[in-house]
mmCIF file of C-alpha atoms in Angstrom:
data_model
loop_
_atom_site.group_PDB
_atom_site.id
_atom_site.type_symbol
_atom_site.label_atom_id
_atom_site.label_comp_id
_atom_site.label_asym_id
_atom_site.label_seq_id
_atom_site.Cartn_x
_atom_site.Cartn_y
_atom_site.Cartn_z
ATOM 1 C CA VAL H 1 5.506 -2.836 -10.186
ATOM 2 C CA THR H 2 2.694 -0.525 -9.505
ATOM 3 C CA GLU H 3 1.743 -2.348 -6.211
ATOM 4 C CA ARG H 4 5.389 -2.218 -5.145
ATOM 5 C CA LEU H 5 5.704 1.521 -5.732
ATOM 6 C CA GLU H 6 2.251 2.138 -3.958
ATOM 7 C CA MET H 7 3.356 0.149 -0.954
ATOM 8 C CA ALA H 8 6.623 1.907 -0.663
ATOM 9 C CA ALA H 9 4.828 5.302 -0.823
ATOM 10 C CA VAL H 10 2.159 4.304 1.861
ATOM 11 C CA LEU H 11 4.899 2.994 4.082
ATOM 12 C CA GLU H 12 6.912 6.153 3.697
ATOM 13 C CA PHE H 13 3.874 8.259 4.494
ATOM 14 C CA LEU H 14 3.351 6.248 7.677
ATOM 15 C CA SER H 15 6.901 6.169 8.766
ATOM 16 C CA PRO H 16 8.262 5.566 11.214
ATOM 17 C CA VAL H 17 6.132 2.565 12.189
ATOM 18 C CA GLU H 18 8.639 0.835 14.483
ATOM 19 C CA GLY H 19 6.804 0.061 17.834
ATOM 20 C CA LYS H 20 3.503 1.690 16.753
ATOM 21 C CA ARG H 21 0.093 -0.022 16.819
ATOM 22 C CA VAL H 22 -1.136 0.045 13.124
ATOM 23 C CA LEU H 23 -4.610 -0.851 12.021
ATOM 24 C CA ASP H 24 -4.812 -2.180 8.316
ATOM 25 C CA ALA H 25 -8.452 -1.755 7.726
ATOM 26 C CA GLY H 26 -9.436 -3.844 4.786
ATOM 27 C CA CYS H 27 -6.227 -5.737 4.827
ATOM 28 C CA GLY H 28 -6.898 -8.184 2.072
ATOM 29 C CA ASP H 29 -4.159 -10.635 1.593
ATOM 30 C CA GLY H 30 -1.996 -8.831 4.230
ATOM 31 C CA THR H 31 0.435 -7.237 1.889
ATOM 32 C CA TYR H 32 0.760 -3.934 3.741
ATOM 33 C CA SER H 33 0.314 -5.524 7.209
ATOM 34 C CA ILE H 34 3.209 -7.885 6.575
ATOM 35 C CA ALA H 35 5.450 -5.153 5.353
ATOM 36 C CA ALA H 36 4.606 -2.967 8.248
ATOM 37 C CA THR H 37 5.244 -5.724 10.644
ATOM 38 C CA GLU H 38 8.614 -6.493 9.144
ATOM 39 C CA ARG H 39 9.349 -2.727 9.876
ATOM 40 C CA GLY H 40 8.683 -3.231 13.518
ATOM 41 C CA ALA H 41 4.994 -2.208 13.696
ATOM 42 C CA LEU H 42 2.385 -4.033 15.821
ATOM 43 C CA VAL H 43 -0.127 -4.591 13.146
ATOM 44 C CA THR H 44 -3.799 -5.685 13.325
ATOM 45 C CA GLY H 45 -5.244 -6.591 9.958
ATOM 46 C CA VAL H 46 -9.033 -6.487 9.716
ATOM 47 C CA ASP H 47 -11.122 -7.656 6.629
ATOM 48 C CA LEU H 48 -14.630 -8.765 6.149
ATOM 49 C CA SER H 49 -13.630 -11.637 3.976
ATOM 50 C CA GLU H 50 -12.471 -14.932 5.824
ATOM 51 C CA ASP H 51 -11.014 -16.062 2.621
ATOM 52 C CA MET H 52 -8.698 -13.101 2.354
ATOM 53 C CA LEU H 53 -7.737 -13.393 6.070
ATOM 54 C CA ALA H 54 -6.922 -17.059 5.358
ATOM 55 C CA MET H 55 -4.587 -15.777 2.676
ATOM 56 C CA ALA H 56 -3.014 -13.274 5.050
ATOM 57 C CA ARG H 57 -2.558 -15.857 7.576
ATOM 58 C CA ALA H 58 -0.780 -18.176 5.025
ATOM 59 C CA ARG H 59 1.415 -15.269 3.589
ATOM 60 C CA SER H 60 2.497 -14.108 7.101
ATOM 61 C CA ALA H 61 3.336 -17.633 8.335
ATOM 62 C CA ALA H 62 5.387 -18.230 5.118
ATOM 63 C CA ARG H 63 7.274 -15.061 5.768
ATOM 64 C CA GLY H 64 7.773 -15.977 9.446
ATOM 65 C CA VAL H 65 5.768 -12.833 10.534
ATOM 66 C CA THR H 66 3.191 -12.924 13.425
ATOM 67 C CA GLY H 67 -0.069 -11.302 12.417
ATOM 68 C CA ASP H 68 -3.183 -10.246 14.432
ATOM 69 C CA TRP H 69 -5.875 -11.104 11.791
ATOM 70 C CA ARG H 70 -9.518 -10.314 12.659
ATOM 71 C CA GLN H 71 -12.733 -10.639 10.685
ATOM 72 C CA ALA H 72 -14.720 -7.475 11.061
ATOM 73 C CA ASP H 73 -16.608 -4.799 9.147
ATOM 74 C CA VAL H 74 -14.420 -1.674 8.829
ATOM 75 C CA MET H 75 -17.545 0.405 9.402
ATOM 76 C CA ALA H 76 -18.012 -1.247 12.816
ATOM 77 C CA LEU H 77 -14.415 -1.820 14.133
ATOM 78 C CA PRO H 78 -14.238 -3.965 17.331
ATOM 79 C CA PHE H 79 -11.840 -1.571 19.065
ATOM 80 C CA PRO H 80 -12.036 1.252 21.445
ATOM 81 C CA ASP H 81 -11.273 4.697 20.227
ATOM 82 C CA SER H 82 -7.504 5.603 20.307
ATOM 83 C CA SER H 83 -6.416 2.021 20.397
ATOM 84 C CA VAL H 84 -4.126 2.403 17.429
ATOM 85 C CA ASP H 85 -1.588 4.931 16.519
ATOM 86 C CA LEU H 86 -1.845 4.742 12.715
ATOM 87 C CA ALA H 87 -4.412 3.363 10.370
ATOM 88 C CA LYS H 88 -4.273 2.405 6.756
ATOM 89 C CA GLY H 89 -7.466 1.914 4.888
#
């Protein structure tokens, strides 16, 4: 219940996300990335753990959602400045 309420609050704070480039830094299993993608965002999920990214890939595939999943350190992101519209960390 707590996770569902937290996700709703975060997505409401970021709204509207449709058509926006969103970075989910430390995406874990992709919960927020998938939810934002389902709301029309173009999401890149970044995590240091390849195991977590594998879970995110599996979860997004099971939901029929396309994700851009990248292994990287959030302290040294592989993106140029201003390449996203919103970030969730």
